[in-house]
């Protein structure tokens, strides 16, 4: 059985093109059925996210990628010539290695992100429901999910925030241990501030004040996160009750002075306050950071945290790669064994035919046997055949796992004079590195 992965992603195609080939969950049953029928392949799955669209195909002989490309493009009314230059292909174990890396977040725009794991699971479930995921793709995709889960649980690849909003939230969480019930104030409604407030709201904070020079913009963000809009002039009034401040205005001068923070601290009776100043020029007087109980981070501080976290994720990614190679080796061994299954099946079928013929001869010569005695004789003959075939079966599987399936299958076929379709197989070398890329479609 051959494996083929064919697709495009954020690494090869612009977002405008990726959008044209994005498929929603409701489209998948029809899309998968049409791909299977038009390309005449046994198994097909489709992974479609905002960053990638990838086909995974399993078939006894090499499927024609051009048919797959045309079928995929036709379902979105796209000219195949417009997408062909952006496509890549992976074959056999390279296809498996690619899916393992995708599921683990090693091929994502944000290294180690975990959302793609659920998307791979959805793609598998959609193919299974459509009846287009057979034995090979089922094993491939469940193997990828298991490998990705190991990478996430046994390494820190998904830990450590790698964006400024996430970094701010994680720092606040470390200071307060829990963000449940904490009071937040957003000053300004820029994009980074919006993202930070959304993450804080998702983390379960309590009241959220949103202050902005334009009150309508404050109301807009406050409505989205269940917050309270306030005019910019009211920030000092509410500051004593606030645990976390995110400030991102376009003011040329600081809008919170050291004295403002000091006054709020006295009212807070020693409770710490976390200040994220992500404005340029800065909104908060840097001298406020010298006050006891004040934790002040500006945009440079947060970007340094992000840079350090990205470096840490890269180190963890190298550990994850080694785990994926272990899981890929297991899949390779399983796939190799599948190529000798026809030989094993033919061998056992021939042995069973011989057993049944000889059993009937023996029973005709022993007409006086009662039903219990007949069952004993039949069970004995079955046990003899099973025990005789057990060692050859296990050795054949072991040789297949060692990459010697071709010769072993042909030898068994010759020795036992087996009849049936070609039971030879192909050697499947394990790639030296799981991330090694196959050539693009146009070159492969």
mmCIF file of C-alpha atoms in Angstrom, residues 42 45 75 109 136 148 157 167 181 223 244 248 280 342 344 353 373 420:
data_model
loop_
_atom_site.group_PDB
_atom_site.id
_atom_site.type_symbol
_atom_site.label_atom_id
_atom_site.label_comp_id
_atom_site.label_asym_id
_atom_site.label_seq_id
_atom_site.Cartn_x
_atom_site.Cartn_y
_atom_site.Cartn_z
ATOM 1 C CA UNK A 42 -9.194 3.162 -1.799
ATOM 2 C CA UNK A 45 -8.725 12.007 4.090
ATOM 3 C CA UNK A 75 -14.800 21.434 -6.060
ATOM 4 C CA UNK A 109 2.853 29.013 12.042
ATOM 5 C CA UNK A 136 -4.069 2.230 6.520
ATOM 6 C CA UNK A 148 1.318 14.347 18.955
ATOM 7 C CA UNK A 157 6.637 22.274 23.175
ATOM 8 C CA UNK A 167 2.936 36.427 27.605
ATOM 9 C CA UNK A 181 -12.130 37.027 40.033
ATOM 10 C CA UNK A 223 -19.636 44.437 25.116
ATOM 11 C CA UNK A 244 -4.159 44.105 36.185
ATOM 12 C CA UNK A 248 -2.154 50.878 24.896
ATOM 13 C CA UNK A 280 4.882 53.384 22.285
ATOM 14 C CA UNK A 342 -1.676 -11.406 1.686
ATOM 15 C CA UNK A 344 0.148 -15.084 5.296
ATOM 16 C CA UNK A 353 -7.909 -26.483 2.674
ATOM 17 C CA UNK A 373 -14.828 -37.711 19.430
ATOM 18 C CA UNK A 420 -3.031 -15.499 -5.751
#
